[in-house]
PDB file of C-alpha atoms in Angstrom:
ATOM      1  CA  ILE A   1     -28.238 -28.951  -0.902  1.00  0.00           C
ATOM      2  CA  MET A   2     -26.582 -29.795   2.413  1.00  0.00           C
ATOM      3  CA  SER A   3     -23.881 -32.112   3.763  1.00  0.00           C
ATOM      4  CA  THR A   4     -22.245 -32.389   7.177  1.00  0.00           C
ATOM      5  CA  THR A   5     -19.559 -29.853   6.237  1.00  0.00           C
ATOM      6  CA  HIS A   6     -21.089 -27.693   3.477  1.00  0.00           C
ATOM      7  CA  THR A   7     -24.334 -26.206   2.319  1.00  0.00           C
ATOM      8  CA  ALA A   8     -25.244 -24.838  -1.085  1.00  0.00           C
ATOM      9  CA  PHE A   9     -28.036 -22.739  -2.496  1.00  0.00           C
ATOM     10  CA  ILE A  10     -29.154 -22.526  -6.086  1.00  0.00           C
ATOM     11  CA  ILE A  11     -31.086 -19.366  -6.920  1.00  0.00           C
ATOM     12  CA  GLY A  12     -31.723 -19.033 -10.644  1.00  0.00           C
ATOM     13  CA  ASN A  13     -28.313 -19.129 -12.322  1.00  0.00           C
ATOM     14  CA  VAL A  14     -26.440 -18.471  -9.070  1.00  0.00           C
ATOM     15  CA  TYR A  15     -24.778 -21.317  -7.153  1.00  0.00           C
ATOM     16  CA  LEU A  16     -23.611 -20.359  -3.637  1.00  0.00           C
ATOM     17  CA  LYS A  17     -21.561 -22.815  -1.567  1.00  0.00           C
ATOM     18  CA  THR A  18     -20.329 -22.280   1.990  1.00  0.00           C
ATOM     19  CA  THR A  19     -18.505 -24.230   4.676  1.00  0.00           C
ATOM     20  CA  LEU A  20     -20.443 -24.818   7.880  1.00  0.00           C
ATOM     21  CA  ILE A  21     -18.922 -23.721  11.180  1.00  0.00           C
ATOM     22  CA  SER A  22     -17.823 -26.655  13.265  1.00  0.00           C
ATOM     23  CA  GLY A  23     -18.343 -26.441  17.002  1.00  0.00           C
ATOM     24  CA  GLU A  24     -20.235 -23.737  18.807  1.00  0.00           C
ATOM     25  CA  TYR A  25     -20.662 -20.314  17.245  1.00  0.00           C
ATOM     26  CA  PRO A  26     -18.922 -17.626  19.320  1.00  0.00           C
ATOM     27  CA  ASP A  27     -21.078 -15.487  21.588  1.00  0.00           C
ATOM     28  CA  ILE A  28     -21.306 -12.233  19.621  1.00  0.00           C
ATOM     29  CA  ARG A  29     -22.223 -10.301  22.773  1.00  0.00           C
ATOM     30  CA  ARG A  30     -18.674 -10.879  24.051  1.00  0.00           C
ATOM     31  CA  VAL A  31     -17.152  -9.222  20.967  1.00  0.00           C
ATOM     32  CA  ILE A  32     -19.117  -5.966  21.111  1.00  0.00           C
ATOM     33  CA  PRO A  33     -17.839  -3.697  23.902  1.00  0.00           C
ATOM     34  CA  LYS A  34     -20.608  -2.685  26.320  1.00  0.00           C
ATOM     35  CA  LYS A  35     -18.812   0.272  27.855  1.00  0.00           C
ATOM     36  CA  GLU A  36     -16.464   2.947  26.593  1.00  0.00           C
ATOM     37  CA  ASP A  37     -13.935   5.483  27.804  1.00  0.00           C
ATOM     38  CA  THR A  38     -15.550   8.080  25.545  1.00  0.00           C
ATOM     39  CA  THR A  39     -17.995   8.485  22.671  1.00  0.00           C
ATOM     40  CA  VAL A  40     -17.126  10.666  19.711  1.00  0.00           C
ATOM     41  CA  LYS A  41     -19.789  12.151  17.455  1.00  0.00           C
ATOM     42  CA  THR A  42     -18.790  13.467  14.044  1.00  0.00           C
ATOM     43  CA  ASN A  43     -20.295  14.161  10.647  1.00  0.00           C
ATOM     44  CA  LEU A  44     -20.413  10.943   8.614  1.00  0.00           C
ATOM     45  CA  LYS A  45     -19.563  12.545   5.254  1.00  0.00           C
ATOM     46  CA  THR A  46     -16.723  14.587   6.751  1.00  0.00           C
ATOM     47  CA  LEU A  47     -15.183  11.446   8.262  1.00  0.00           C
ATOM     48  CA  MET A  48     -15.598   9.572   4.966  1.00  0.00           C
ATOM     49  CA  ASP A  49     -13.852  12.431   3.155  1.00  0.00           C
ATOM     50  CA  ALA A  50     -11.013  12.452   5.718  1.00  0.00           C
ATOM     51  CA  VAL A  51     -10.430   8.704   5.361  1.00  0.00           C
ATOM     52  CA  SER A  52     -10.545   9.030   1.558  1.00  0.00           C
ATOM     53  CA  PHE A  53      -8.018  11.885   1.739  1.00  0.00           C
ATOM     54  CA  VAL A  54      -5.356   9.854   3.611  1.00  0.00           C
ATOM     55  CA  ASP A  55      -6.199   6.527   1.987  1.00  0.00           C
ATOM     56  CA  PRO A  56      -3.791   6.829  -0.983  1.00  0.00           C
ATOM     57  CA  ILE A  57      -0.826   6.993   1.432  1.00  0.00           C
ATOM     58  CA  SER A  58      -2.141   4.018   3.415  1.00  0.00           C
ATOM     59  CA  GLN A  59      -2.303   2.024   0.172  1.00  0.00           C
ATOM     60  CA  ASN A  60       1.500   2.261  -0.035  1.00  0.00           C
ATOM     61  CA  THR A  61       1.981   0.519   3.316  1.00  0.00           C
ATOM     62  CA  ASP A  62       1.931  -3.243   3.856  1.00  0.00           C
ATOM     63  CA  PHE A  63      -1.291  -3.291   5.860  1.00  0.00           C
ATOM     64  CA  ASN A  64      -3.170  -0.196   4.619  1.00  0.00           C
ATOM     65  CA  ILE A  65      -3.121   1.376   8.070  1.00  0.00           C
ATOM     66  CA  ILE A  66      -4.614   4.706   9.015  1.00  0.00           C
ATOM     67  CA  GLN A  67      -4.365   6.357  12.399  1.00  0.00           C
ATOM     68  CA  MET A  68      -7.211   8.199  14.065  1.00  0.00           C
ATOM     69  CA  LYS A  69      -6.354  10.396  17.017  1.00  0.00           C
ATOM     70  CA  PHE A  70      -9.494  11.381  18.878  1.00  0.00           C
ATOM     71  CA  ASN A  71      -8.791  14.664  20.658  1.00  0.00           C
ATOM     72  CA  LYS A  72     -11.049  16.817  22.822  1.00  0.00           C
ATOM     73  CA  ASP A  73     -12.828  18.423  19.862  1.00  0.00           C
ATOM     74  CA  THR A  74     -11.098  17.107  16.728  1.00  0.00           C
ATOM     75  CA  ILE A  75     -10.152  13.868  15.019  1.00  0.00           C
ATOM     76  CA  GLU A  76      -6.759  13.711  13.322  1.00  0.00           C
ATOM     77  CA  VAL A  77      -6.904  11.150  10.518  1.00  0.00           C
ATOM     78  CA  SER A  78      -3.492  10.266   9.087  1.00  0.00           C
ATOM     79  CA  ALA A  79      -1.465   7.715   7.170  1.00  0.00           C
ATOM     80  CA  GLU A  80       2.292   7.439   6.903  1.00  0.00           C
ATOM     81  CA  ASP A  81       4.591   5.729   4.443  1.00  0.00           C
ATOM     82  CA  GLY A  82       8.387   5.815   4.747  1.00  0.00           C
ATOM     83  CA  LYS A  83       8.880   6.420   1.018  1.00  0.00           C
ATOM     84  CA  THR A  84       5.886   8.592   0.138  1.00  0.00           C
ATOM     85  CA  GLY A  85       5.473  10.651   3.290  1.00  0.00           C
ATOM     86  CA  THR A  86       2.568  11.542   5.541  1.00  0.00           C
ATOM     87  CA  SER A  87      -0.993  12.597   4.830  1.00  0.00           C
ATOM     88  CA  LYS A  88      -3.059  14.127   7.630  1.00  0.00           C
ATOM     89  CA  THR A  89      -6.348  15.941   7.942  1.00  0.00           C
ATOM     90  CA  ILE A  90      -8.226  17.231  10.977  1.00  0.00           C
ATOM     91  CA  ILE A  91     -11.999  17.256  11.342  1.00  0.00           C
ATOM     92  CA  PRO A  92     -14.291  18.538  14.133  1.00  0.00           C
ATOM     93  CA  CYS A  93     -16.016  16.220  16.592  1.00  0.00           C
ATOM     94  CA  GLU A  94     -17.820  16.154  19.928  1.00  0.00           C
ATOM     95  CA  ASN A  95     -15.923  14.007  22.434  1.00  0.00           C
ATOM     96  CA  THR A  96     -18.222  13.280  25.415  1.00  0.00           C
ATOM     97  CA  ASN A  97     -15.548  12.668  28.056  1.00  0.00           C
ATOM     98  CA  LYS A  98     -12.827  14.724  26.342  1.00  0.00           C
ATOM     99  CA  LYS A  99     -10.583  11.656  26.669  1.00  0.00           C
ATOM    100  CA  GLU A 100      -7.858  11.539  24.021  1.00  0.00           C
ATOM    101  CA  ILE A 101      -7.394   8.122  22.399  1.00  0.00           C
ATOM    102  CA  THR A 102      -5.347   7.066  19.371  1.00  0.00           C
ATOM    103  CA  MET A 103      -6.344   4.051  17.295  1.00  0.00           C
ATOM    104  CA  ARG A 104      -4.661   2.478  14.275  1.00  0.00           C
ATOM    105  CA  CYS A 105      -6.933   0.521  11.941  1.00  0.00           C
ATOM    106  CA  LYS A 106      -7.084  -1.002   8.519  1.00  0.00           C
ATOM    107  CA  SER A 107      -8.318   1.671   6.142  1.00  0.00           C
ATOM    108  CA  LYS A 108     -10.565  -0.793   4.306  1.00  0.00           C
ATOM    109  CA  ASN A 109     -12.437  -1.707   7.495  1.00  0.00           C
ATOM    110  CA  ILE A 110     -13.215   1.931   8.289  1.00  0.00           C
ATOM    111  CA  ARG A 111     -14.245   2.700   4.693  1.00  0.00           C
ATOM    112  CA  GLU A 112     -16.649  -0.277   4.638  1.00  0.00           C
ATOM    113  CA  ILE A 113     -18.257   0.738   7.927  1.00  0.00           C
ATOM    114  CA  LEU A 114     -18.728   4.334   6.807  1.00  0.00           C
ATOM    115  CA  LYS A 115     -19.971   3.318   3.364  1.00  0.00           C
ATOM    116  CA  HIS A 116     -22.786   1.273   4.903  1.00  0.00           C
ATOM    117  CA  SER A 117     -23.771   3.831   7.548  1.00  0.00           C
ATOM    118  CA  GLU A 118     -26.700   6.213   7.236  1.00  0.00           C
ATOM    119  CA  GLY A 119     -27.558   9.586   8.705  1.00  0.00           C
ATOM    120  CA  GLU A 120     -25.793  12.899   9.068  1.00  0.00           C
ATOM    121  CA  ASP A 121     -23.615  11.881  12.031  1.00  0.00           C
ATOM    122  CA  ILE A 122     -21.870   8.759  13.264  1.00  0.00           C
ATOM    123  CA  PHE A 123     -21.043   7.810  16.847  1.00  0.00           C
ATOM    124  CA  ILE A 124     -17.716   6.138  17.626  1.00  0.00           C
ATOM    125  CA  HIS A 125     -17.499   4.400  20.993  1.00  0.00           C
ATOM    126  CA  LEU A 126     -13.904   4.026  22.197  1.00  0.00           C
ATOM    127  CA  LEU A 127     -12.441   1.867  24.935  1.00  0.00           C
ATOM    128  CA  THR A 128      -8.650   1.785  24.991  1.00  0.00           C
ATOM    129  CA  GLY A 129      -7.283  -1.549  23.767  1.00  0.00           C
ATOM    130  CA  ASN A 130     -10.686  -2.882  22.713  1.00  0.00           C
ATOM    131  CA  PRO A 131     -12.669  -3.069  19.469  1.00  0.00           C
ATOM    132  CA  ILE A 132     -14.074   0.191  18.155  1.00  0.00           C
ATOM    133  CA  ARG A 133     -17.876   0.288  18.056  1.00  0.00           C
ATOM    134  CA  PHE A 134     -19.541   2.451  15.398  1.00  0.00           C
ATOM    135  CA  GLU A 135     -23.196   3.357  15.761  1.00  0.00           C
ATOM    136  CA  GLN A 136     -25.101   4.998  12.964  1.00  0.00           C
ATOM    137  CA  GLU A 137     -27.447   7.853  13.629  1.00  0.00           C
ATOM    138  CA  LEU A 138     -30.629   6.644  11.914  1.00  0.00           C
ATOM    139  CA  ASP A 139     -30.760   2.990  12.966  1.00  0.00           C
ATOM    140  CA  LYS A 140     -29.214   2.212  16.322  1.00  0.00           C
ATOM    141  CA  ASP A 141     -29.904  -1.515  15.829  1.00  0.00           C
ATOM    142  CA  TYR A 142     -26.997  -1.645  13.385  1.00  0.00           C
ATOM    143  CA  VAL A 143     -23.669  -1.678  15.194  1.00  0.00           C
ATOM    144  CA  TYR A 144     -20.328  -2.023  13.427  1.00  0.00           C
ATOM    145  CA  VAL A 145     -17.226  -3.263  15.220  1.00  0.00           C
ATOM    146  CA  THR A 146     -13.611  -3.307  14.085  1.00  0.00           C
ATOM    147  CA  ALA A 147     -10.490  -4.222  16.002  1.00  0.00           C
ATOM    148  CA  PRO A 148      -7.719  -1.647  16.248  1.00  0.00           C
ATOM    149  CA  LEU A 149      -4.244  -2.761  15.258  1.00  0.00           C
ATOM    150  CA  ARG A 150      -2.812  -0.967  18.239  1.00  0.00           C
ATOM    151  CA  ALA A 151      -4.356   1.407  20.746  1.00  0.00           C
ATOM    152  CA  SER A 152      -2.690   3.978  22.947  1.00  0.00           C
TER     153      SER A 152
END
C-alpha cells in the first residue's frame, strides 16, 4: 500500500506504516568520517562491561551521558551525577597515534553499537569534534557512527 506521503506493508498479522522522506536523501558518505586523529582497538566485551558498569549513574542524569577518555593505552569510561556521585572504570586499549581524546556520548547509543557488534575486538576511529566511527572486527562492511555530545 503506498501514497505520496506514506507506505505500508502487511506481512501476516503485522501492519507496518512509515512516512516517506520528502526531498533528497542525505549523502551518507558525508556523515561517516573518512579520516581520524587516532584509532583505538579494545576488547569488545571489556568495553561493554565498562559501559554497563557506569550506566546506572548515567541513568540518573537528564541525557544519560557517559564520558570516554581515550588515553595512550587505556580508556577511562565514566558517568557523573551531582546527587549520586561518579562511577569510573579503566580498561586497556591500543591507541595507534597515542593521541588523547575525550568524548561524551549518550550511553544508549554506545550500548546499541556494542550490542550489535561481533568479534573479540572493536576499533574506534576518533576525529576531534566529529562523529565517532566504530568498526567491528569480523565484518568491516558494517560501520557504526554516533555523534559525540561534546569533544575535547
